[in-house]
XYZ file of N, CA and C in Angstrom:
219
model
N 3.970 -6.977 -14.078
C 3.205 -7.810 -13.161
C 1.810 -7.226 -12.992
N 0.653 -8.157 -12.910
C -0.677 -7.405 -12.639
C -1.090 -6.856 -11.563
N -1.849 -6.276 -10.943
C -2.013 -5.754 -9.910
C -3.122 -6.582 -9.240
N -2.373 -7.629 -7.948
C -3.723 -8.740 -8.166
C -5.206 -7.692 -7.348
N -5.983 -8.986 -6.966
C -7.456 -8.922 -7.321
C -7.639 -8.390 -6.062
N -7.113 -8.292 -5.103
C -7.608 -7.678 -3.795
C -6.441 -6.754 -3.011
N -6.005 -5.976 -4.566
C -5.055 -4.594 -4.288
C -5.427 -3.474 -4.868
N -7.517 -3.405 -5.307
C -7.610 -2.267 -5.693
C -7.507 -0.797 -5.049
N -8.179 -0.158 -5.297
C -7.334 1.000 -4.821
C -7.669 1.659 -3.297
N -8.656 1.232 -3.087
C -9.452 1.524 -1.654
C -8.912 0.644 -0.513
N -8.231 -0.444 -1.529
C -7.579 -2.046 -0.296
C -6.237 -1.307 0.283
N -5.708 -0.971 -1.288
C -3.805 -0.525 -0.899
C -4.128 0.754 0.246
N -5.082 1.544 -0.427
C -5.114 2.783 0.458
C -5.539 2.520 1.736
N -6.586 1.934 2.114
C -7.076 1.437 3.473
C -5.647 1.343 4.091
N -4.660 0.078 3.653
C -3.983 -0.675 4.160
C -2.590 0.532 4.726
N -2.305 1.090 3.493
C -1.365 2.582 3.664
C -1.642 3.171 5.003
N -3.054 3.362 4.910
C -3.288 4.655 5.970
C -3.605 3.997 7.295
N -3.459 2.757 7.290
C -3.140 2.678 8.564
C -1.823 1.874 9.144
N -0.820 2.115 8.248
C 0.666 2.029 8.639
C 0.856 2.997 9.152
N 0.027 4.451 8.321
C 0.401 5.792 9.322
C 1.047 6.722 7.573
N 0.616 6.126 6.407
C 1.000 6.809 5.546
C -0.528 7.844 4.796
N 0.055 9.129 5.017
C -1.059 10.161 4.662
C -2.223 10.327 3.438
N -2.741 9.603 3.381
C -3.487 9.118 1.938
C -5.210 8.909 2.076
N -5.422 10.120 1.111
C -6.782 9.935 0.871
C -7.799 8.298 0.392
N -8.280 8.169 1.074
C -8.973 7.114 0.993
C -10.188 7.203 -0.259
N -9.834 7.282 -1.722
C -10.944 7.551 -2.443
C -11.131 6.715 -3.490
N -10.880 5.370 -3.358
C -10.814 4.444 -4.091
C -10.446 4.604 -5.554
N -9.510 5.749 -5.861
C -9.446 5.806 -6.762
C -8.025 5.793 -7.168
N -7.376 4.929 -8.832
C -6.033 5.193 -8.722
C -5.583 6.781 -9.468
N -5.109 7.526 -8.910
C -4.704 8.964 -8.771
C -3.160 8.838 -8.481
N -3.142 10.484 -8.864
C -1.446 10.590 -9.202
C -0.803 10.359 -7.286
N -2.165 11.117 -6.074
C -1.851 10.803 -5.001
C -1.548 9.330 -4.829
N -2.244 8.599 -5.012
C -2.216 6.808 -4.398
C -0.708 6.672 -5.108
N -0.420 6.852 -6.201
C 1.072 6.319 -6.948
C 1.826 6.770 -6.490
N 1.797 7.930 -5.759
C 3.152 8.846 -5.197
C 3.472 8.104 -3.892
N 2.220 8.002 -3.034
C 2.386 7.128 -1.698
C 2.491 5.859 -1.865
N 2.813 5.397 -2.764
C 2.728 3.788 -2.885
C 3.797 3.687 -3.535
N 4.735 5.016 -4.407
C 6.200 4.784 -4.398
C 6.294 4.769 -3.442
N 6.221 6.023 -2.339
C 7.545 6.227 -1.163
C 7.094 5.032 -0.160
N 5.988 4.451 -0.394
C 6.219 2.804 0.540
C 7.261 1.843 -0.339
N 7.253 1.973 -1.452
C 7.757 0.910 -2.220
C 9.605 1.406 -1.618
N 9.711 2.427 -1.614
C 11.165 3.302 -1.800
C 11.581 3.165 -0.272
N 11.052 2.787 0.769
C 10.934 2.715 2.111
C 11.019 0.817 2.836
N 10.406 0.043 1.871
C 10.165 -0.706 2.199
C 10.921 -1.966 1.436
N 11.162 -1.343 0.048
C 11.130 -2.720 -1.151
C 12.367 -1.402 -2.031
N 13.246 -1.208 -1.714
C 14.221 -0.042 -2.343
C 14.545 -0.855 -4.019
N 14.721 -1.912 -4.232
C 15.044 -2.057 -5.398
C 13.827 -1.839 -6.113
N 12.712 -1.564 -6.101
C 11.455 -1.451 -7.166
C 10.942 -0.434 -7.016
N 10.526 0.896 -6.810
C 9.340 1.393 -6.170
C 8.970 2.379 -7.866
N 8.054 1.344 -8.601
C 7.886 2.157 -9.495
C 6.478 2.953 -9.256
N 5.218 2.347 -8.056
C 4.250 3.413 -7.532
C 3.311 2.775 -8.460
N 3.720 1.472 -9.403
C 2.600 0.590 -9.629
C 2.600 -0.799 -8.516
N 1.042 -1.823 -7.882
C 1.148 -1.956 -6.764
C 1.138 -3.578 -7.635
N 2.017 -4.461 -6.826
C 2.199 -5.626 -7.165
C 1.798 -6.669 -6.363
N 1.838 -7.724 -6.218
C 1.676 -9.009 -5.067
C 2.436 -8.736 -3.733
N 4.118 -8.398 -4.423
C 4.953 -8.265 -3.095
C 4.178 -6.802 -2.142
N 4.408 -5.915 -3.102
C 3.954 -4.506 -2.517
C 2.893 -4.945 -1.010
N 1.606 -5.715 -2.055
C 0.795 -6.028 -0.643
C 0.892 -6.624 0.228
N 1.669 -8.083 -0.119
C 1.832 -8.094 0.973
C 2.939 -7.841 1.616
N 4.065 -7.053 1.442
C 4.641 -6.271 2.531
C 3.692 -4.935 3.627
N 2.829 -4.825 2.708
C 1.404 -3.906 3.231
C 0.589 -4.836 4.126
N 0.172 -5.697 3.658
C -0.731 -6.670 4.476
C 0.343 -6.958 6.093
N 1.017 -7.334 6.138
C 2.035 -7.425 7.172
C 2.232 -6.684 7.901
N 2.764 -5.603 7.346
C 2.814 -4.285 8.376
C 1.698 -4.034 9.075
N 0.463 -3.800 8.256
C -0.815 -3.643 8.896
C -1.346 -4.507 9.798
N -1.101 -6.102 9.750
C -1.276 -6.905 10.592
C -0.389 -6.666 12.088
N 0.796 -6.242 11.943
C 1.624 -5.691 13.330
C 0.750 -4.524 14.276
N -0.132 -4.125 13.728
C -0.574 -2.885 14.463
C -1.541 -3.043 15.076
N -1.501 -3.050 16.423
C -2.910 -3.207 17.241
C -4.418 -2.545 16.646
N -4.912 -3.203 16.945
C -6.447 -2.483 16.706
C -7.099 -1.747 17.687
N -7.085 -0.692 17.495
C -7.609 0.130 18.797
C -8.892 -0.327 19.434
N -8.732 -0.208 20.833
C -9.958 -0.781 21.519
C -10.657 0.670 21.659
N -12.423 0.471 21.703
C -12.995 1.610 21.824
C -13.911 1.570 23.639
C-alpha cells in the first residue's frame, strides 16, 4: 500500500507525538519514526504493524489526535 500524500514524515510524527508517543520530530523517515510507528501499529492495529505508514495507520492517528484537547495558553 502507498504511503498516502499527507502521511509524510513530519505529519505521522507531529501526529505520534502528540498521542504522547516519544518521537523526534525531524521530518525525516529514520530507523526512529519506523520503530514508533510499529509499536503504534502493534498497540493499535495488532494484525499489521510492519512500521511502514498506510491510510489506516493515519487515520487511526488522525483520530486519536483529534480526542485530545488542545491546550489553552
Amino acid at each position: 500500500r502507498p504511503i498516502p500524500a499527507r502521511s509524510d514524515a513530519s505529519y505521522i510524527q507531529r501526529l505520534l507525538a502528540r498521542i504522547g508517543y516519544p518521537i523526534v520530530q525531524s521530518g525525516v523517515w529514520d530507523p526512529q519514526t519506523r520503530q514508533v510507528v510499529r509499536a503504534f501499529q502493534m498497540h493499535y492495529r495488532p494484525a499489521e504493524y510492519s512500521g511502514r505508514v498506510d491510510r489506516q495507520t493515519v487515520a487511526i492517528a488522525e483520530d486519536l489526535a483529534r480526542q485530545i484537547p488542545v491546550p489553552q495558553q
